[in-house]
């Protein structure tokens, strides 16, 4: 209750009344005092040895980063109250960067030195410093102006909350001509304002394709066979504030002849969310730039990567406005996510990459663990229908940049994210890249290294990973293809209206894409499968029969002490289950380690449930070898326990799915002449003759 009160007090702080007079101020946060001894934002590593710890951490309203492992999550603490919340929750942490503002100033000095010493960087554009929003817009406009047959500048349909236009570029041969049914590859950057490298890499990839077109055979072939769409800055308001506030300066304050130095920042260098100042209400254009903000700029706004419709409102997305992962008033409530929704719904996007920082990860769907059960469906999520293919491409891309390829939920549970919606709603493959090892916007030379690769990954990096994703986008085995004949110049339309599941209900999505038949009357249209992955057959693994091997131990462990037992896995099995039971409503925890050849231990699982909840660790496909099972007496007065390890074969059950169809129409002079239902699977090519469209 105390933590909720803290968050509520933050949420109810007012904004500049001259700006928001007459508007409801619920949900607007105020800045910390800019004094030398004020609490400085910190980056800390929070100990989360169990899934329950991660779930607890997500309830505290703190600013979680995308840098996490099986036993930790890194968090930005903006205020002393944030630190107190961790302590009150009993979560231990280590401070990794004690003063992010000082680190920002240090990075600025490093960036200035790099720019002064560098005439042209190795990046495709040659840039030696982070772009501003104006730089992005100017660079996109210049690409289109200098390469009019290859690049088209476009404005997304919804301006930002502060009234800014949001731009993107489309790249392809004869890009000004009509749509000819080519597969679409979509690259996104800067959903989260402070994640500057995510926009840099998206923009550099666009420059890379354009500058090498016609001279690099591989790039030329890929561009000729696709349409590449790049939106480098999705969150233009938040990014502009973060980027301009990130230019820290020493302010000299004169007071009756005395001079004091302070490190000055309006508080938005580490802003995460968009500029939604009042929940559910718009504010006048320009309000965001002049309104008061919360410490770090994270309190007000909506986390755009929790606002997409797929499983919106579930784990890992807060319903409190002041929380960093606030999901918004409704699915797609924000103009920025509406833009991406309409962009994807109006194109056949066969592969998508959305860039973030940091953690050196390639994340794939789903964002929530497979054993979780959405209230809207009543059955476990399971793994994605295309898990094998998604994992294979993720692993191939991670091999180029040295990142870790994994499910998004293995970082922590997340719902309402970009690719969870896009993949499950359209079937197009989607991934999140978490760029860089340890900072939101590191010194610029690290941006160069991450894009081009460094060390053993030199010459590859994210550039090569992106090219692999583009190759996946154009590969007909990875999507579907419609071919046939139709009247020259006719408009072909694929459309379907479907129910997209949120966590507790559903919303309506309409996918509506078109192409124009060429002058020879033949068409080839690269499309996504007609049946969405979210409604396909779902496989769930369950334990099959009695264990093939089992061993039990009983013992006692003194308070705050631990006891180890060893268990050998000597055969190939599907599951290793370890359970810990005790007769009293006390609190024991369980940790599982695999013993390495040198005798060291690697943790492979843990369970630390609340008081009276028994502990269980389940390992899939455990490697043969010796495992150490550790019983920890966290808070038990009568610590007698029973520990059991068992090996099982697993049984895979299938939840039956549905078959959906596209409706394919042939239109002439704005009139539907022929209509055909189309059912097509991934990797399938289907001929649909529409010549009757010309006879009517």
XYZ file of C-alpha atoms in Angstrom:
696
model
C 0.000 0.000 0.000
C 2.915 2.330 0.756
C 4.408 1.760 -2.703
C 1.087 2.410 -4.379
C 0.815 5.645 -2.371
C 4.260 6.740 -3.520
C 3.338 6.121 -7.138
C 0.030 7.877 -6.674
C 1.711 10.967 -5.198
C 4.045 11.096 -8.180
C 1.122 10.661 -10.531
C -0.853 13.519 -9.013
C 1.846 16.184 -9.171
C 0.783 19.195 -11.238
C 2.159 20.626 -14.457
C 2.669 24.233 -15.408
C -0.802 25.678 -14.942
C -0.325 28.359 -17.567
C 0.008 25.595 -20.127
C -2.647 23.165 -18.934
C -5.247 25.501 -17.473
C -8.652 23.884 -17.581
C -7.313 20.341 -18.135
C -7.392 17.424 -15.732
C -3.933 17.104 -14.168
C -4.205 13.502 -12.976
C -1.147 11.552 -14.102
C 1.283 14.434 -14.584
C 4.550 14.328 -12.689
C 6.813 17.119 -11.499
C 10.590 17.524 -11.629
C 13.091 17.009 -8.893
C 14.923 20.035 -7.580
C 18.049 20.857 -9.587
C 20.394 21.228 -6.627
C 23.921 19.895 -6.287
C 22.958 17.469 -3.505
C 19.738 16.187 -5.142
C 19.419 12.472 -5.794
C 21.098 11.691 -9.107
C 19.578 9.035 -11.378
C 21.425 5.744 -11.030
C 21.676 2.522 -13.013
C 21.467 -0.426 -10.636
C 21.485 -4.210 -10.966
C 18.589 -5.700 -9.005
C 18.899 -9.284 -7.759
C 16.003 -11.380 -9.151
C 17.029 -15.032 -8.688
C 13.458 -16.273 -9.217
C 10.643 -15.537 -11.618
C 8.606 -14.392 -8.622
C 11.276 -11.764 -7.898
C 10.988 -10.455 -11.471
C 7.220 -10.329 -11.134
C 7.527 -8.456 -7.835
C 9.965 -5.987 -9.386
C 7.503 -5.275 -12.188
C 4.866 -4.204 -9.642
C 6.991 -1.451 -8.070
C 6.522 1.194 -10.748
C 10.266 1.449 -11.425
C 12.081 2.157 -14.682
C 13.155 -1.304 -15.863
C 15.711 -1.527 -18.650
C 15.886 -4.282 -21.255
C 19.133 -5.526 -19.714
C 18.410 -8.634 -17.648
C 19.509 -12.200 -17.062
C 18.144 -15.240 -15.298
C 18.929 -13.718 -11.901
C 19.020 -9.936 -12.397
C 17.313 -6.950 -14.024
C 18.944 -3.557 -14.464
C 16.825 -0.615 -13.328
C 17.129 3.169 -13.511
C 16.470 4.794 -10.136
C 15.371 8.394 -10.685
C 14.560 9.380 -7.112
C 15.352 8.447 -3.547
C 11.804 7.078 -3.357
C 12.686 4.602 -6.130
C 15.582 3.279 -4.071
C 13.341 3.088 -1.002
C 10.805 1.052 -2.972
C 13.443 -1.596 -3.721
C 14.484 -1.757 -0.095
C 10.889 -1.985 1.110
C 10.253 -4.854 -1.297
C 13.260 -6.753 0.039
C 15.068 -6.744 -3.325
C 18.825 -6.369 -3.130
C 20.739 -4.362 -5.716
C 24.190 -3.148 -6.715
C 24.851 0.326 -8.128
C 26.501 0.067 -11.542
C 26.474 3.720 -12.662
C 26.054 5.927 -9.573
C 25.302 9.163 -11.458
C 23.783 8.920 -14.917
C 23.937 12.693 -15.377
C 27.660 12.693 -14.721
C 27.964 9.746 -17.100
C 26.014 11.747 -19.675
C 28.448 14.632 -19.344
C 31.384 12.219 -19.654
C 29.861 10.687 -22.802
C 29.375 14.145 -24.274
C 33.060 14.878 -23.768
C 34.000 11.564 -25.399
C 31.652 12.277 -28.307
C 33.096 15.750 -28.812
C 36.627 14.354 -28.836
C 35.649 11.648 -31.351
C 33.976 14.159 -33.655
C 36.963 16.503 -33.474
C 39.362 13.693 -34.383
C 37.187 12.105 -37.088
C 36.671 13.596 -40.516
C 34.441 10.724 -41.631
C 33.414 7.690 -39.587
C 33.258 4.169 -41.095
C 29.443 4.313 -41.049
C 27.690 4.413 -44.434
C 26.765 8.065 -43.846
C 30.179 8.965 -42.422
C 28.532 10.569 -39.384
C 30.634 11.051 -36.280
C 27.924 12.146 -33.826
C 24.353 11.354 -32.798
C 21.643 12.876 -34.988
C 19.046 15.294 -33.689
C 15.433 15.002 -34.853
C 16.099 17.742 -37.410
C 19.111 15.756 -38.639
C 16.970 12.661 -39.202
C 14.356 14.599 -41.117
C 16.985 16.361 -43.216
C 18.829 13.108 -43.979
C 15.641 11.354 -45.077
C 14.655 14.307 -47.268
C 18.129 14.369 -48.821
C 18.033 10.655 -49.630
C 14.723 11.104 -51.432
C 15.843 14.244 -53.265
C 19.147 12.784 -54.426
C 17.718 9.350 -55.393
C 14.138 10.020 -56.554
C 13.779 6.697 -58.402
C 15.019 4.713 -55.399
C 13.810 6.562 -52.290
C 10.414 8.030 -51.400
C 9.914 10.237 -48.349
C 6.518 9.841 -46.703
C 4.671 11.246 -43.715
C 2.837 8.879 -41.411
C -0.869 9.667 -41.033
C -0.913 10.812 -37.392
C 1.125 13.713 -36.066
C 2.642 13.357 -32.606
C 0.895 14.651 -29.497
C 3.016 17.783 -29.746
C 1.987 18.267 -33.371
C 5.163 17.059 -35.046
C 5.036 15.141 -38.344
C 6.593 11.672 -38.256
C 8.544 10.692 -41.354
C 9.809 7.534 -42.966
C 11.457 6.492 -46.205
C 10.585 3.727 -48.633
C 13.397 2.213 -50.692
C 12.987 0.144 -53.842
C 13.448 0.096 -57.590
C 10.894 2.367 -59.300
C 9.715 3.396 -55.836
C 7.490 6.157 -57.224
C 5.536 3.665 -59.338
C 2.501 1.626 -58.305
C 2.704 -1.241 -55.835
C 3.668 -4.400 -57.710
C 3.255 -6.961 -54.935
C 6.831 -7.083 -53.636
C 7.496 -8.255 -50.059
C 7.981 -5.473 -47.502
C 10.769 -5.275 -44.918
C 10.101 -2.806 -42.067
C 12.794 -1.253 -39.874
C 11.824 0.814 -36.804
C 13.797 2.876 -34.284
C 13.290 4.941 -31.113
C 10.096 3.691 -29.552
C 11.792 4.616 -26.265
C 13.076 8.181 -26.309
C 16.453 7.631 -24.637
C 17.506 4.772 -26.928
C 19.371 6.881 -29.483
C 21.390 4.092 -31.187
C 18.139 2.428 -32.248
C 17.421 5.323 -34.602
C 21.033 5.590 -35.766
C 21.156 1.958 -36.880
C 17.819 2.183 -38.672
C 18.918 5.319 -40.515
C 22.364 3.937 -41.337
C 20.794 0.825 -42.860
C 18.693 3.033 -45.134
C 21.792 4.992 -46.192
C 23.695 1.717 -46.623
C 21.140 0.283 -49.053
C 20.903 3.476 -51.086
C 24.621 4.219 -51.293
C 25.501 0.646 -52.301
C 22.651 0.126 -54.741
C 24.003 -0.531 -58.212
C 27.523 -1.368 -57.040
C 27.009 -4.101 -54.434
C 25.422 -7.105 -56.144
C 23.816 -8.521 -53.012
C 22.248 -5.222 -51.921
C 21.119 -4.399 -55.443
C 19.369 -7.754 -55.771
C 17.657 -7.431 -52.376
C 16.435 -3.886 -53.058
C 15.138 -4.913 -56.504
C 13.139 -7.750 -54.954
C 11.586 -5.810 -52.056
C 10.276 -2.583 -50.674
C 12.236 -1.506 -47.576
C 10.405 0.858 -45.232
C 12.387 2.663 -42.512
C 10.926 4.795 -39.720
C 14.015 5.742 -37.692
C 12.206 7.751 -34.986
C 8.760 6.517 -33.960
C 8.633 8.596 -30.739
C 9.581 12.017 -32.129
C 8.454 14.122 -29.139
C 10.192 12.001 -26.531
C 13.353 11.615 -28.587
C 13.636 15.343 -29.251
C 13.423 16.061 -25.528
C 15.872 13.316 -24.604
C 18.339 14.272 -27.324
C 18.327 18.010 -26.605
C 18.320 17.556 -22.826
C 21.137 15.084 -23.255
C 23.452 17.918 -24.254
C 24.395 18.662 -20.665
C 26.180 21.934 -19.923
C 27.681 23.630 -16.891
C 25.328 26.413 -15.823
C 26.829 29.358 -13.923
C 24.409 30.803 -11.410
C 25.239 34.272 -10.070
C 23.777 35.150 -6.671
C 24.763 38.513 -5.162
C 28.283 38.238 -6.433
C 28.676 34.576 -5.521
C 29.078 31.933 -8.249
C 28.032 28.297 -8.000
C 28.408 25.546 -10.581
C 25.662 22.994 -11.077
C 25.178 20.278 -13.612
C 22.040 21.464 -15.393
C 19.466 19.277 -17.106
C 15.730 19.723 -17.561
C 15.420 16.060 -16.627
C 14.647 14.297 -19.898
C 17.966 12.828 -21.025
C 16.726 9.409 -19.897
C 13.089 9.877 -20.849
C 11.468 6.586 -21.880
C 7.882 7.278 -22.880
C 5.996 9.561 -25.247
C 4.578 12.999 -24.412
C 1.122 12.030 -23.167
C 0.892 14.564 -20.327
C -2.694 13.865 -19.277
C -3.969 10.333 -19.558
C -6.627 9.945 -22.219
C -6.576 13.652 -23.158
C -4.726 15.598 -25.807
C -2.969 18.846 -24.953
C -2.169 21.824 -27.187
C 0.675 21.391 -29.653
C 3.968 22.406 -28.109
C 2.839 21.634 -24.569
C 5.253 18.781 -24.010
C 8.325 20.839 -24.764
C 7.539 23.498 -22.167
C 5.676 21.564 -19.470
C 7.266 20.452 -16.228
C 8.376 16.840 -16.230
C 9.138 14.161 -13.696
C 12.663 13.199 -12.650
C 14.323 11.689 -15.700
C 11.230 12.500 -17.736
C 9.872 9.008 -17.187
C 6.786 9.624 -15.078
C 4.424 11.200 -17.593
C 3.575 9.472 -20.847
C 2.808 6.072 -22.333
C 5.318 3.313 -22.965
C 4.757 2.827 -26.689
C 6.156 -0.705 -26.601
C 3.332 -1.715 -24.247
C 0.571 0.016 -26.244
C 0.187 -2.381 -29.196
C -2.929 -4.538 -29.305
C -1.468 -8.041 -29.048
C -2.167 -9.266 -25.494
C -2.354 -5.632 -24.388
C -2.937 -5.236 -20.662
C -1.175 -8.402 -19.521
C 1.998 -9.064 -17.504
C 4.868 -6.610 -17.779
C 2.661 -3.613 -18.596
C 1.466 -1.277 -15.857
C -2.011 0.228 -15.496
C -0.649 3.191 -13.491
C 0.044 6.341 -15.478
C 3.184 7.295 -13.554
C 4.815 3.891 -14.011
C 7.540 3.587 -16.649
C 5.774 0.708 -18.418
C 2.334 2.348 -18.464
C 0.388 0.659 -21.269
C -1.948 3.515 -22.181
C -5.671 4.038 -21.756
C -6.489 1.473 -24.466
C -4.743 -0.608 -27.143
C -3.300 1.710 -29.804
C -4.386 4.775 -27.824
C -1.290 6.704 -28.943
C -0.755 8.342 -32.354
C 2.702 6.784 -32.636
C 1.440 3.212 -32.330
C -1.557 4.010 -34.531
C 0.946 5.005 -37.221
C 2.787 1.696 -37.074
C -0.451 -0.269 -36.883
C -1.778 1.373 -40.052
C 1.573 1.035 -41.796
C 1.727 -2.717 -41.148
C -1.987 -3.286 -41.764
C -1.721 -1.577 -45.139
C 1.379 -3.416 -46.386
C 2.442 -7.052 -46.629
C 5.289 -6.775 -44.104
C 6.939 -10.190 -44.236
C 9.751 -9.357 -41.776
C 10.114 -6.590 -39.189
C 12.904 -5.418 -36.896
C 12.258 -2.912 -34.143
C 15.441 -1.565 -32.561
C 15.965 -0.766 -28.887
C 18.830 -0.470 -26.383
C 20.424 -2.173 -24.528
C 21.434 -5.778 -23.680
C 22.976 -7.336 -26.815
C 19.873 -9.409 -27.481
C 17.873 -10.613 -30.465
C 14.374 -11.171 -29.071
C 11.582 -13.085 -30.786
C 7.909 -13.655 -29.905
C 6.291 -14.300 -27.567
C 6.717 -11.633 -24.926
C 4.877 -13.606 -22.236
C 5.899 -17.056 -20.974
C 4.265 -20.076 -22.666
C 2.613 -21.363 -19.482
C 0.724 -18.110 -18.836
C -3.005 -18.146 -19.545
C -4.658 -15.026 -20.986
C -8.112 -14.451 -19.597
C -9.436 -13.838 -23.102
C -8.513 -17.366 -24.253
C -8.394 -19.652 -21.231
C -5.539 -21.796 -22.583
C -1.758 -21.433 -22.194
C 0.027 -19.219 -24.708
C 2.468 -21.940 -25.715
C 5.307 -21.214 -28.118
C 4.716 -19.392 -31.427
C 3.467 -21.563 -34.277
C 6.617 -20.753 -36.274
C 8.974 -21.203 -33.316
C 11.537 -23.330 -35.179
C 11.876 -20.882 -38.081
C 11.803 -17.828 -35.799
C 14.545 -19.312 -33.628
C 16.672 -20.299 -36.625
C 16.681 -16.785 -38.078
C 17.194 -15.239 -34.638
C 20.210 -17.486 -34.050
C 21.654 -16.655 -37.480
C 21.354 -12.921 -36.834
C 22.832 -13.237 -33.336
C 25.826 -15.082 -34.793
C 26.653 -11.917 -36.769
C 26.547 -9.406 -33.921
C 27.471 -11.629 -30.980
C 24.135 -11.059 -29.251
C 22.052 -13.670 -27.437
C 19.055 -15.040 -29.336
C 16.084 -15.815 -27.100
C 12.362 -15.455 -26.533
C 11.347 -12.006 -25.328
C 9.793 -13.537 -22.181
C 13.177 -14.931 -21.147
C 14.180 -11.317 -20.451
C 10.968 -10.758 -18.497
C 7.265 -10.970 -19.320
C 6.083 -8.213 -21.658
C 2.718 -7.632 -23.305
C 1.538 -5.055 -25.836
C 4.885 -5.037 -27.670
C 5.432 -4.318 -31.352
C 6.313 -7.729 -32.757
C 3.931 -9.649 -30.508
C 1.112 -7.782 -32.209
C 2.599 -7.713 -35.709
C 3.559 -11.399 -35.808
C 0.364 -12.730 -34.277
C -1.893 -10.387 -36.287
C -0.212 -10.717 -39.700
C 2.153 -13.705 -39.652
C 5.124 -11.539 -40.652
C 8.254 -12.434 -38.690
C 9.215 -9.834 -36.077
C 12.232 -9.276 -33.814
C 13.506 -6.774 -31.273
C 17.217 -5.906 -31.352
C 18.585 -4.677 -28.006
C 21.675 -2.833 -29.214
C 24.820 -2.559 -27.111
C 25.930 -4.133 -23.844
C 25.353 -1.608 -21.093
C 24.022 1.894 -21.911
C 20.989 3.575 -23.452
C 23.099 5.952 -25.532
C 26.802 5.159 -25.141
C 29.712 7.084 -26.656
C 29.197 7.320 -30.404
C 32.163 5.090 -31.363
C 30.260 2.200 -29.779
C 27.355 2.893 -32.149
C 29.798 2.517 -35.037
C 31.138 -0.764 -33.661
C 27.692 -2.228 -33.058
C 26.581 -1.469 -36.611
C 29.716 -2.679 -38.419
C 30.855 -5.269 -35.898
C 34.011 -5.264 -33.795
C 36.493 -7.852 -32.541
C 35.551 -11.324 -33.722
C 32.394 -9.870 -35.288
C 34.228 -7.181 -37.286
C 32.777 -6.781 -40.753
C 29.427 -8.234 -39.696
C 27.614 -6.718 -36.715
C 24.061 -5.467 -37.014
C 24.597 -4.575 -40.659
C 24.954 -8.228 -41.604
C 22.146 -9.234 -39.256
C 19.833 -6.735 -40.943
C 20.777 -8.057 -44.372
C 19.898 -11.578 -43.229
C 16.521 -10.291 -42.067
C 15.991 -8.624 -45.458
C 16.877 -11.895 -47.176
C 14.258 -13.595 -45.017
C 11.732 -10.956 -46.048
C 12.181 -11.714 -49.775
C 12.455 -15.509 -49.420
C 9.180 -16.986 -50.788
C 9.631 -20.049 -48.561
C 9.137 -17.777 -45.557
C 5.838 -16.207 -46.654
C 3.218 -16.929 -49.329
C 2.899 -16.053 -53.026
C -0.195 -15.448 -55.169
C 0.176 -15.531 -58.951
C -2.119 -15.402 -61.936
C -3.573 -13.213 -64.637
C -5.788 -10.153 -64.312
C -6.610 -7.098 -66.408
C -3.656 -4.740 -66.850
C -3.933 -1.788 -64.492
C -6.550 -3.443 -62.263
C -6.277 -3.008 -58.483
C -6.033 -6.232 -56.515
C -6.982 -6.089 -52.857
C -6.392 -8.578 -50.026
C -8.477 -7.912 -46.963
C -9.678 -9.493 -43.758
C -11.144 -8.196 -40.507
C -10.218 -10.224 -37.449
C -10.440 -10.208 -33.665
C -7.045 -9.642 -32.027
C -6.787 -10.930 -28.464
C -5.780 -8.579 -25.704
C -5.066 -10.119 -22.303
C -8.671 -9.994 -21.119
C -10.731 -9.212 -24.229
C -10.180 -8.496 -27.928
C -10.033 -5.664 -30.446
C -10.803 -5.545 -34.158
C -7.976 -5.400 -36.688
C -8.453 -4.856 -40.417
C -5.644 -5.868 -42.767
C -6.188 -4.196 -46.142
C -3.452 -4.233 -48.786
C -3.433 -3.526 -52.520
C -1.286 -3.906 -55.626
C -1.634 -2.868 -59.271
C -1.473 -5.409 -62.105
C 1.331 -4.703 -64.582
C 0.911 -3.990 -68.310
C 1.382 -7.670 -69.322
C -1.650 -8.767 -67.304
C 0.358 -11.067 -65.033
C 0.787 -10.578 -61.302
C 2.950 -12.038 -58.532
C 2.033 -10.938 -55.042
C 4.208 -11.754 -52.002
C 1.884 -11.934 -49.009
C 1.639 -13.278 -45.491
C -0.274 -16.528 -44.827
C -4.046 -16.241 -44.681
C -4.280 -17.833 -41.215
C -2.763 -15.801 -38.385
C -0.302 -17.589 -36.072
C -2.350 -16.663 -33.012
C -5.272 -18.875 -34.136
C -3.226 -21.772 -35.538
C -2.777 -25.120 -33.785
C -1.085 -24.639 -30.436
C 1.244 -27.227 -28.913
C 1.617 -27.528 -25.151
C 4.097 -29.859 -23.431
C 2.934 -31.839 -20.372
C 4.609 -34.545 -18.315
C 3.870 -38.047 -19.646
C 3.296 -40.839 -17.111
C 5.602 -41.911 -14.295
C 9.186 -40.641 -14.047
C 11.889 -42.633 -15.801
C 14.185 -41.915 -12.829
C 13.585 -40.326 -9.435
C 15.443 -39.618 -6.194
C 14.300 -37.990 -2.935
C 16.030 -36.533 0.111
C 14.812 -35.278 3.464
C 16.677 -33.002 5.806
C 16.739 -29.864 7.898
C 18.431 -26.541 7.228
C 19.128 -23.845 9.792
C 17.654 -20.372 9.213
C 19.482 -18.357 6.531
C 21.599 -21.420 5.662
C 21.502 -23.806 2.691
C 21.907 -27.514 1.990
C 23.126 -29.062 -1.287
C 22.238 -32.399 -2.870
C 23.609 -33.837 -6.127
C 21.586 -35.544 -8.830
C 22.997 -37.196 -11.969
C 21.248 -37.095 -15.351
C 22.613 -40.102 -17.277
C 20.161 -40.339 -20.169
C 18.428 -38.123 -22.703
C 15.033 -37.010 -21.387
C 12.573 -34.220 -22.082
C 12.162 -32.764 -18.590
C 13.938 -32.556 -15.254
C 11.553 -31.557 -12.461
C 12.816 -30.619 -8.993
C 10.263 -30.048 -6.222
C 10.766 -28.834 -2.671
C 8.081 -29.510 -0.033
C 7.787 -28.943 3.719
C 5.012 -29.432 6.263
C 4.732 -25.911 7.703
C 3.673 -22.603 6.139
C 7.206 -21.258 6.156
C 9.463 -20.041 3.360
C 12.146 -22.186 1.730
C 13.731 -21.447 -1.650
C 15.267 -23.700 -4.300
C 18.204 -23.129 -6.646
C 19.505 -25.583 -9.273
C 23.026 -25.596 -10.690
C 24.861 -27.683 -13.280
C 28.356 -28.792 -12.268
C 31.002 -27.959 -14.855
C 34.070 -30.069 -15.671
C 36.272 -27.870 -13.458
C 33.900 -28.215 -10.516
C 32.399 -24.749 -10.839
C 28.634 -24.283 -10.840
C 26.353 -22.632 -13.400
C 22.865 -21.737 -12.236
C 20.200 -23.193 -14.544
C 17.037 -22.632 -12.533
C 15.532 -21.297 -9.321
C 12.257 -20.966 -7.455
C 11.529 -18.494 -4.660
C 7.793 -18.279 -4.166
C 5.932 -16.438 -1.440
C 5.468 -17.850 2.051
C 3.662 -21.235 2.089
C 3.977 -21.670 -1.680
C 6.049 -24.751 -2.500
C 9.027 -24.537 -4.840
C 9.449 -26.135 -8.277
C 12.036 -25.896 -11.065
C 11.404 -27.408 -14.501
C 14.251 -27.778 -17.013
C 13.530 -28.670 -20.646
C 15.888 -31.115 -22.404
C 18.439 -31.190 -19.564
C 21.992 -31.984 -20.622
C 23.538 -35.109 -19.164
C 25.748 -34.470 -16.161
C 25.648 -33.694 -12.444
C 23.231 -31.139 -10.999
C 23.454 -29.463 -7.591
C 20.091 -28.891 -5.910
C 20.284 -26.215 -3.237
C 17.672 -25.863 -0.472
C 17.771 -22.397 1.118
C 16.077 -21.647 4.418
C 14.863 -18.140 3.660
C 12.438 -17.810 6.571
C 11.471 -21.117 8.131
C 11.238 -21.738 11.865
C 10.854 -25.514 11.533
C 13.005 -26.245 8.492
C 12.314 -29.922 7.734
C 11.925 -30.511 4.016
C 11.589 -33.124 1.252
C 13.459 -32.593 -2.008
C 12.623 -34.663 -5.105
C 14.306 -34.796 -8.504
C 12.588 -36.677 -11.319
C 13.225 -37.248 -15.024
C 10.270 -37.410 -17.408
C 9.438 -37.945 -20.988
C 7.053 -35.212 -22.164
C 3.813 -35.503 -24.027
C 2.909 -32.801 -26.506
C -0.778 -31.989 -26.795
C -2.260 -29.879 -29.557
C -4.941 -27.266 -29.059
C -6.889 -27.263 -32.334
C -6.678 -24.102 -34.378
C -8.672 -22.349 -37.068
C -8.232 -21.809 -40.795
C -8.697 -18.254 -42.037
C -8.930 -16.867 -45.541
C -8.043 -13.665 -47.287
C -10.704 -12.089 -49.464
C -9.073 -11.255 -52.795
C -10.917 -8.734 -54.935
C -10.212 -7.394 -58.411
C -11.253 -3.773 -58.837
C -11.578 -1.652 -61.967
C -12.449 2.038 -61.937
C -13.053 1.804 -58.188
C -15.612 -0.982 -58.577
C -15.256 -4.564 -57.307
C -15.650 -6.845 -60.326
C -14.493 -10.197 -58.951
C -14.188 -11.569 -55.410
C -12.369 -14.787 -54.443
C -11.679 -16.328 -50.987
C -8.043 -17.391 -50.672
C -6.539 -19.863 -48.193
C -2.755 -20.025 -48.414
C -0.050 -21.271 -46.027
C 3.514 -20.168 -45.398
C 5.836 -21.354 -48.158
C 2.923 -22.046 -50.500
C 2.427 -20.589 -53.979
C -1.139 -20.382 -55.233
C -2.387 -19.476 -58.690
C -5.607 -17.428 -58.722
C -6.971 -16.623 -62.165
C -8.715 -13.249 -62.212
C -9.199 -12.906 -65.970
C -12.962 -12.896 -65.412
C -12.404 -9.450 -63.880
C -11.746 -8.202 -67.416
C -14.825 -9.716 -69.007
C -17.417 -8.097 -66.790
